[in-house]
Short mmCIF file of C-alpha atoms and ligand atoms in Angstrom, two decimals:
data_model
loop_
_atom_site.label_atom_id
_atom_site.label_comp_id
_atom_site.label_asym_id
_atom_site.label_seq_id
_atom_site.Cartn_x
_atom_site.Cartn_y
_atom_site.Cartn_z
CA UNK A 1 -0.01 -0.01 0.01
CA UNK A 2 1.36 3.41 -0.81
CA UNK A 3 0.01 6.93 -0.99
CA UNK A 4 2.35 8.82 -3.28
CA UNK A 5 3.47 8.57 -6.90
CA UNK A 6 6.81 10.26 -7.48
CA UNK A 7 9.32 10.67 -4.70
CA UNK A 8 11.00 13.69 -3.18
CA UNK A 9 13.83 11.41 -2.04
CA UNK A 10 14.86 11.50 -5.67
CA UNK A 11 17.35 8.64 -5.55
CA UNK A 12 19.39 8.80 -8.73
CA UNK A 13 18.97 5.09 -9.42
CA UNK A 14 15.25 4.85 -8.68
CA UNK A 15 13.50 2.74 -11.24
CA UNK A 16 10.18 4.38 -10.38
CA UNK A 17 11.41 7.04 -12.79
CA UNK A 18 11.24 4.61 -15.69
CA UNK A 19 8.46 5.11 -18.26
CA UNK A 20 7.26 1.63 -17.39
CA UNK A 21 5.48 2.93 -14.28
CA UNK A 22 3.91 5.94 -16.05
CA UNK A 23 4.63 8.47 -13.33
CA UNK A 24 4.05 11.75 -15.07
CA UNK A 25 6.09 14.92 -14.68
CA UNK A 26 9.45 15.42 -12.95
CA UNK A 27 9.81 12.38 -10.68
CA UNK A 28 11.45 14.13 -7.70
CA UNK A 29 9.18 17.16 -7.58
CA UNK A 30 5.79 16.51 -9.23
CA UNK A 31 4.29 14.24 -6.62
CA UNK A 32 0.81 12.78 -6.96
CA UNK A 33 -0.84 12.53 -3.54
CA UNK A 34 -3.62 9.93 -3.26
CA UNK A 35 -5.83 12.15 -1.11
CA UNK A 36 -8.85 9.82 -1.27
CA UNK A 37 -6.84 6.73 -0.23
CA UNK A 38 -7.98 6.72 3.40
CA UNK A 39 -11.63 6.87 2.44
CA UNK A 40 -11.07 3.85 0.13
CA UNK A 41 -9.07 2.01 2.84
CA UNK A 42 -11.82 2.55 5.37
CA UNK A 43 -14.32 0.99 2.93
CA UNK A 44 -11.99 -1.97 2.22
CA UNK A 45 -11.47 -2.64 5.89
CA UNK A 46 -15.20 -3.25 6.31
CA UNK A 47 -15.06 -6.31 4.02
CA UNK A 48 -14.89 -9.41 6.27
CA UNK A 49 -13.47 -11.68 3.51
CA UNK A 50 -10.63 -9.26 2.74
CA UNK A 51 -9.88 -8.85 6.42
CA UNK A 52 -9.67 -12.61 6.95
CA UNK A 53 -7.21 -12.85 4.06
CA UNK A 54 -4.91 -9.99 4.99
CA UNK A 55 -4.70 -11.08 8.62
CA UNK A 56 -2.72 -14.04 7.23
CA UNK A 57 -0.09 -11.90 5.59
CA UNK A 58 1.95 -8.77 6.26
CA UNK A 59 0.31 -5.67 4.79
CA UNK A 60 3.26 -3.79 3.39
CA UNK A 61 3.44 -0.03 3.60
CA UNK A 62 6.20 0.85 1.23
CA UNK A 63 6.15 2.14 -2.31
CA UNK A 64 8.18 1.36 -5.38
CA UNK A 65 7.39 4.66 -6.99
CA UNK A 66 7.11 6.86 -3.86
CA UNK A 67 8.34 6.47 -0.28
CA UNK A 68 5.49 6.43 2.24
CA UNK A 69 7.56 8.68 4.54
CA UNK A 70 8.83 11.19 2.00
CA UNK A 71 8.72 14.88 3.21
CA UNK A 72 5.16 15.44 1.91
CA UNK A 73 3.98 12.94 4.48
CA UNK A 74 4.63 15.58 7.13
CA UNK A 75 1.85 17.60 5.63
CA UNK A 76 -0.60 14.98 4.41
CA UNK A 77 -0.05 12.35 7.13
CA UNK A 78 -1.61 9.64 4.94
CA UNK A 79 0.69 6.93 6.23
CA UNK A 80 0.11 7.94 9.83
CA UNK A 81 -3.64 8.10 9.43
CA UNK A 82 -3.69 4.75 7.64
CA UNK A 83 -1.84 3.21 10.62
CA UNK A 84 -4.56 4.64 12.90
CA UNK A 85 -7.20 2.95 10.73
CA UNK A 86 -5.30 -0.35 10.78
CA UNK A 87 -4.64 -0.24 14.55
CA UNK A 88 -7.88 -1.98 15.56
CA UNK A 89 -7.99 -4.48 12.74
CA UNK A 90 -5.32 -6.95 13.90
CA UNK A 91 -3.48 -6.87 10.59
CA UNK A 92 0.29 -7.67 10.57
CA UNK A 93 2.16 -4.72 9.11
CA UNK A 94 5.57 -4.39 7.46
CA UNK A 95 6.79 -0.82 7.01
CA UNK A 96 9.57 -0.16 4.46
CA UNK A 97 11.09 3.27 4.04
CA UNK A 98 14.30 5.22 3.54
CA UNK A 99 13.15 8.02 5.85
CA UNK A 100 13.79 8.79 9.47
CA UNK A 101 10.33 10.40 9.60
CA UNK A 102 8.98 6.98 10.57
CA UNK A 103 10.20 7.78 14.11
CA UNK A 104 7.31 10.25 14.33
CA UNK A 105 4.91 7.28 14.31
CA UNK A 106 6.82 5.02 16.66
CA UNK A 107 4.26 5.21 19.51
CA UNK A 108 1.53 4.25 17.07
CA UNK A 109 3.57 1.40 15.61
CA UNK A 110 4.30 0.13 19.14
CA UNK A 111 0.64 0.22 19.91
CA UNK A 112 -0.11 -1.85 16.75
CA UNK A 113 2.49 -4.34 17.86
CA UNK A 114 0.59 -5.00 21.08
CA UNK A 115 -2.17 -6.48 18.87
CA UNK A 116 -0.46 -7.92 15.81
CA UNK A 117 3.07 -8.48 14.42
CA UNK A 118 4.98 -5.52 12.98
CA UNK A 119 8.28 -5.34 11.11
CA UNK A 120 10.13 -2.14 10.23
CA UNK A 121 12.63 -2.20 7.41
CA UNK A 122 14.82 0.43 5.84
CA UNK A 123 16.45 0.29 2.44
CA UNK A 124 20.06 1.25 1.81
CA UNK A 125 22.25 1.21 -1.28
CA UNK A 126 25.10 1.23 1.26
CA UNK A 127 25.71 2.69 4.72
CA UNK A 128 28.29 5.12 3.42
CA UNK A 129 27.15 8.74 4.08
CA UNK A 130 29.37 10.23 1.38
CA UNK A 131 28.17 7.99 -1.43
CA UNK A 132 24.59 8.34 -0.27
CA UNK A 133 24.77 12.13 -0.58
CA UNK A 134 25.58 11.76 -4.27
CA UNK A 135 23.07 9.05 -5.14
CA UNK A 136 20.26 9.66 -2.67
CA UNK A 137 20.12 13.44 -2.44
CA UNK A 138 16.75 13.77 -0.72
CA UNK A 139 17.16 11.00 1.83
CA UNK A 140 18.41 11.30 5.44
CA UNK A 141 22.00 10.02 5.75
CA UNK A 142 22.48 6.26 6.27
CA UNK A 143 24.04 6.93 9.69
CA UNK A 144 20.84 8.71 10.78
CA UNK A 145 18.70 5.91 9.37
CA UNK A 146 20.73 3.28 11.21
CA UNK A 147 20.22 5.19 14.47
CA UNK A 148 16.43 5.26 13.98
CA UNK A 149 16.44 1.52 13.26
CA UNK A 150 18.49 0.91 16.41
CA UNK A 151 15.93 2.90 18.43
CA UNK A 152 13.06 0.94 16.90
CA UNK A 153 14.79 -2.38 17.65
CA UNK A 154 15.23 -1.33 21.29
CA UNK A 155 11.47 -1.14 21.61
CA UNK A 156 11.21 -4.81 20.69
CA UNK A 157 10.07 -4.36 17.11
CA UNK A 158 11.89 -6.58 14.57
CA UNK A 159 13.94 -4.68 12.04
CA UNK A 160 15.28 -5.47 8.58
CA UNK A 161 17.81 -4.02 6.20
CA UNK A 162 16.94 -4.05 2.49
CA UNK A 163 20.41 -3.74 1.07
CA UNK A 164 19.13 -2.93 -2.36
CA UNK A 165 19.78 -1.84 -4.90
CA UNK A 166 23.55 -1.93 -4.53
CA UNK A 167 25.10 0.36 -7.17
CA UNK A 168 27.43 -1.44 -9.56
CA UNK A 169 31.13 -0.64 -9.12
CA UNK A 170 30.29 1.90 -6.36
CA UNK A 171 28.48 0.18 -3.45
CA UNK A 172 28.85 -3.45 -4.61
CA UNK A 173 32.60 -3.61 -3.86
CA UNK A 174 33.79 -5.99 -1.14
CA UNK A 175 34.82 -3.15 1.15
CA UNK A 176 31.57 -1.23 0.90
CA UNK A 177 29.45 -4.38 1.23
CA UNK A 178 31.40 -5.48 4.29
CA UNK A 179 30.92 -2.08 5.88
CA UNK A 180 27.15 -2.16 5.17
CA UNK A 181 26.71 -5.70 6.55
CA UNK A 182 28.84 -4.89 9.60
CA UNK A 183 26.63 -1.86 10.31
CA UNK A 184 23.54 -4.09 10.01
CA UNK A 185 25.15 -6.51 12.50
CA UNK A 186 25.93 -3.61 14.85
CA UNK A 187 22.29 -2.66 15.16
CA UNK A 188 21.25 -6.31 15.36
CA UNK A 189 18.96 -6.50 12.35
CA UNK A 190 16.70 -9.54 12.17
CA UNK A 191 17.39 -10.02 8.45
CA UNK A 192 18.99 -8.56 5.34
CA UNK A 193 17.36 -8.64 1.93
CA UNK A 194 19.93 -8.14 -0.78
CA UNK A 195 19.65 -7.22 -4.46
CA UNK A 196 21.38 -5.67 -7.42
CA UNK A 197 20.32 -2.67 -9.46
CA UNK A 198 18.23 -2.56 -12.63
CA UNK A 199 18.67 0.18 -15.17
CA UNK A 200 15.90 0.56 -17.73
CA UNK A 201 16.39 2.32 -21.04
CA UNK A 202 14.85 5.80 -21.20
CA UNK A 203 14.35 8.26 -18.31
CA UNK A 204 15.93 6.03 -15.64
CA UNK A 205 19.14 5.33 -17.51
CA UNK A 206 19.44 8.89 -18.82
CA UNK A 207 19.04 10.38 -15.31
CA UNK A 208 21.47 7.92 -13.71
CA UNK A 209 24.12 8.45 -16.40
CA UNK A 210 23.99 12.23 -15.86
CA UNK A 211 25.14 11.75 -12.24
CA UNK A 212 27.58 9.05 -13.09
CA UNK A 213 29.12 11.31 -15.68
CA UNK A 214 29.95 13.86 -12.97
CA UNK A 215 30.71 11.34 -10.25
CA UNK A 216 33.08 9.02 -12.09
CA UNK A 217 32.84 9.14 -15.91
CA UNK A 218 35.32 6.28 -16.29
CA UNK A 219 32.60 3.93 -15.00
CA UNK A 220 30.29 4.57 -17.96
CA UNK A 221 32.09 1.96 -20.06
CA UNK A 222 31.67 -0.66 -17.29
CA UNK A 223 27.97 0.09 -17.13
CA UNK A 224 27.61 -0.28 -20.89
CA UNK A 225 29.19 -3.70 -20.56
CA UNK A 226 26.71 -5.00 -17.99
CA UNK A 227 23.49 -3.19 -18.96
CA UNK A 228 22.73 -4.23 -22.49
CA UNK A 229 19.27 -2.84 -23.12
CA UNK A 230 17.40 -5.67 -21.40
CA UNK A 231 13.66 -5.01 -21.49
CA UNK A 232 13.42 -5.11 -17.65
CA UNK A 233 16.67 -3.22 -17.12
CA UNK A 234 18.48 -6.27 -15.82
CA UNK A 235 22.24 -6.45 -15.95
CA UNK A 236 23.86 -9.48 -17.55
CA UNK A 237 23.38 -12.61 -15.47
CA UNK A 238 27.12 -13.19 -14.86
CA UNK A 239 27.23 -9.83 -13.07
CA UNK A 240 24.33 -10.74 -10.75
CA UNK A 241 25.80 -14.18 -10.19
CA UNK A 242 29.14 -12.89 -9.05
CA UNK A 243 27.48 -10.13 -7.01
CA UNK A 244 25.30 -12.70 -5.19
CA UNK A 245 28.32 -14.91 -4.55
CA UNK A 246 30.21 -11.97 -3.02
CA UNK A 247 27.24 -11.08 -0.84
CA UNK A 248 26.74 -14.71 0.28
CA UNK A 249 30.37 -14.99 1.11
CA UNK A 250 30.45 -11.87 3.25
CA UNK A 251 27.00 -12.26 4.83
CA UNK A 252 27.66 -15.86 5.91
CA UNK A 253 30.50 -14.73 8.11
CA UNK A 254 28.02 -12.51 10.04
CA UNK A 255 25.29 -15.14 10.37
CA UNK A 256 22.46 -12.72 9.61
CA UNK A 257 19.35 -14.31 8.04
CA UNK A 258 19.16 -13.47 4.33
CA UNK A 259 15.37 -13.70 4.20
CA UNK A 260 12.68 -12.82 6.74
CA UNK A 261 13.10 -15.68 9.23
CA UNK A 262 10.20 -18.11 9.94
CA UNK A 263 9.98 -16.89 13.53
CA UNK A 264 8.53 -13.65 12.13
CA UNK A 265 6.00 -15.21 9.78
CA UNK A 266 5.16 -18.76 10.88
CA UNK A 267 2.36 -17.66 13.22
CA UNK A 268 1.01 -15.23 10.64
CA UNK A 269 0.68 -17.27 7.46
CA UNK A 270 -1.72 -20.12 6.82
CA UNK A 271 0.01 -23.51 6.95
CA UNK A 272 0.05 -23.87 3.20
CA UNK A 273 1.57 -20.43 2.69
CA UNK A 274 4.14 -21.10 5.40
CA UNK A 275 5.31 -24.21 3.47
CA UNK A 276 5.20 -22.38 0.11
CA UNK A 277 7.38 -19.52 1.41
CA UNK A 278 9.96 -21.82 3.00
CA UNK A 279 10.19 -24.09 -0.05
CA UNK A 280 10.48 -21.09 -2.30
CA UNK A 281 13.29 -19.61 -0.19
CA UNK A 282 15.15 -22.90 -0.17
CA UNK A 283 14.85 -22.95 -3.94
CA UNK A 284 16.26 -19.39 -4.05
CA UNK A 285 19.23 -20.28 -1.84
CA UNK A 286 20.09 -23.47 -3.73
CA UNK A 287 19.99 -21.69 -7.10
CA UNK A 288 22.18 -18.92 -5.69
CA UNK A 289 24.75 -21.60 -4.94
CA UNK A 290 24.42 -22.78 -8.56
CA UNK A 291 22.57 -26.00 -7.52
CA UNK A 292 19.51 -27.56 -9.17
CA UNK A 293 16.28 -27.50 -7.15
CA UNK A 294 12.73 -28.67 -7.54
CA UNK A 295 11.55 -26.92 -4.37
CA UNK A 296 10.20 -23.96 -6.33
CA UNK A 297 8.18 -26.28 -8.53
CA UNK A 298 6.76 -28.01 -5.40
CA UNK A 299 5.94 -24.60 -3.89
CA UNK A 300 4.08 -23.59 -7.04
CA UNK A 301 2.07 -26.86 -7.00
CA UNK A 302 1.10 -26.34 -3.36
CA UNK A 303 -0.03 -22.78 -4.15
CA UNK A 304 -2.70 -24.28 -6.44
CA UNK A 305 -4.14 -26.63 -3.82
CA UNK A 306 -7.62 -26.06 -2.42
CA UNK A 307 -6.99 -28.30 0.58
CA UNK A 308 -4.82 -27.65 3.59
CA UNK A 309 -1.67 -29.80 3.70
CA UNK A 310 -2.42 -31.25 7.10
CA UNK A 311 -5.58 -32.77 5.63
CA UNK A 312 -3.57 -34.65 3.01
CA UNK A 313 -0.69 -35.99 5.03
CA UNK A 314 -1.11 -39.44 3.47
CA UNK A 315 -0.94 -38.15 -0.07
CA UNK A 316 1.75 -35.43 0.00
CA UNK A 317 3.81 -37.33 -2.54
CA UNK A 318 0.95 -37.00 -5.05
CA UNK A 319 1.67 -33.25 -5.25
CA UNK A 320 3.77 -32.52 -8.39
CA UNK A 321 7.39 -31.83 -7.42
CA UNK A 322 7.11 -33.49 -3.99
CA UNK A 323 9.40 -36.49 -3.54
CA UNK A 324 10.46 -38.26 -0.32
CA UNK A 325 12.92 -35.50 0.79
CA UNK A 326 10.44 -32.67 0.21
CA UNK A 327 7.69 -34.66 1.87
CA UNK A 328 9.76 -35.02 5.01
CA UNK A 329 10.56 -31.33 4.94
CA UNK A 330 6.88 -30.36 4.54
CA UNK A 331 5.96 -32.54 7.54
CA UNK A 332 8.66 -30.86 9.62
CA UNK A 333 7.35 -27.38 8.65
CA UNK A 334 3.75 -28.42 9.48
CA UNK A 335 4.79 -29.74 12.92
CA UNK A 336 7.34 -27.10 13.94
CA UNK A 337 6.63 -24.04 11.80
CA UNK A 338 10.11 -24.18 10.31
CA UNK A 339 12.80 -26.51 8.92
CA UNK A 340 16.27 -27.10 10.31
CA UNK A 341 17.64 -27.33 6.78
CA UNK A 342 16.12 -24.01 5.88
CA UNK A 343 17.34 -22.34 9.06
CA UNK A 344 20.88 -23.49 8.23
CA UNK A 345 20.60 -22.11 4.63
CA UNK A 346 19.29 -18.79 5.99
CA UNK A 347 22.44 -17.90 7.81
CA UNK A 348 25.10 -20.04 6.16
S1 LIG B 1 13.13 6.37 -1.62
FE1 LIG B 1 12.58 4.63 -2.93
S2 LIG B 1 10.84 5.38 -4.18
FE2 LIG B 1 11.89 7.16 -3.33
S3 LIG B 1 13.31 7.84 -4.88
FE3 LIG B 1 14.44 6.50 -3.44
S4 LIG B 1 14.29 4.44 -4.36
FE4 LIG B 1 12.73 5.71 -5.36
#
């Protein structure tokens, strides 16, 4: 859920600027404010079927094309007022922002947490203040953001770092990555979600290259080598592969979970969804290590079931993609809410 289109944070790499998302005008200044959003939300929250469904998930307040805590939020308070509406509805909430303004709503978030699970995450391209100033001109410095996360964690609310997108040849180097992950460890994050940058042809690439030209023009040639006009702005797969290997190598020495850990979602999701998420994550981790996996296929098959898994314990192997190993794993997840194999992969 998000309330703004366009973002005053104006991160140079933001893919919300791409024509794909059809945000009109100048991305960092012409902001569309969804002033009727709360009225619509109030109506939606009266639907019992919808409520039943979203109570078994985290409602995410974030925004790919506009941060929910960008400066305009001080005036419009749409995020704050939406939290007030959600307070009595027992809906798990995950807030994702790049802004320290979230601290304004901490009392409210704590109050929500007394009724239902809450996670607060912040995204970083690195924790380096100097680089951030160049590439995230409208965002509070990473050091300030880390302090706010630390404060939130002290109140007992789980926190996450979205270390994404890391900027090729600038924040994806071993030294900068190590520093960012070390900082995450220092504030005791519950998880890190990692990812590389996309660069779509058109406005996004043009805008990014203008800054790169003044920051370090010699890098332009490196960018041309890895971004080859892919429709979705993806870099070549060998770049992502080596980036992921570097991240895995560094992160494993710190033992921080590289996905939201089951302890934070097992009691929220339905049992089928719990199994789907864990199998899907195992699939992700194995493929990152260059291994073959049918766990994703099994997860997809389970997502199509109309019956809960505990009602079909005798016929789990009839599910496409589920062999003896996966069957054992599913039983473990159903009985314990997690899997020892998965927990090892999360931090190793
Ligand atoms: S905070 Fe997020 S949405 Fe806003 S400009 Fe930066 S990356 Fe884009």
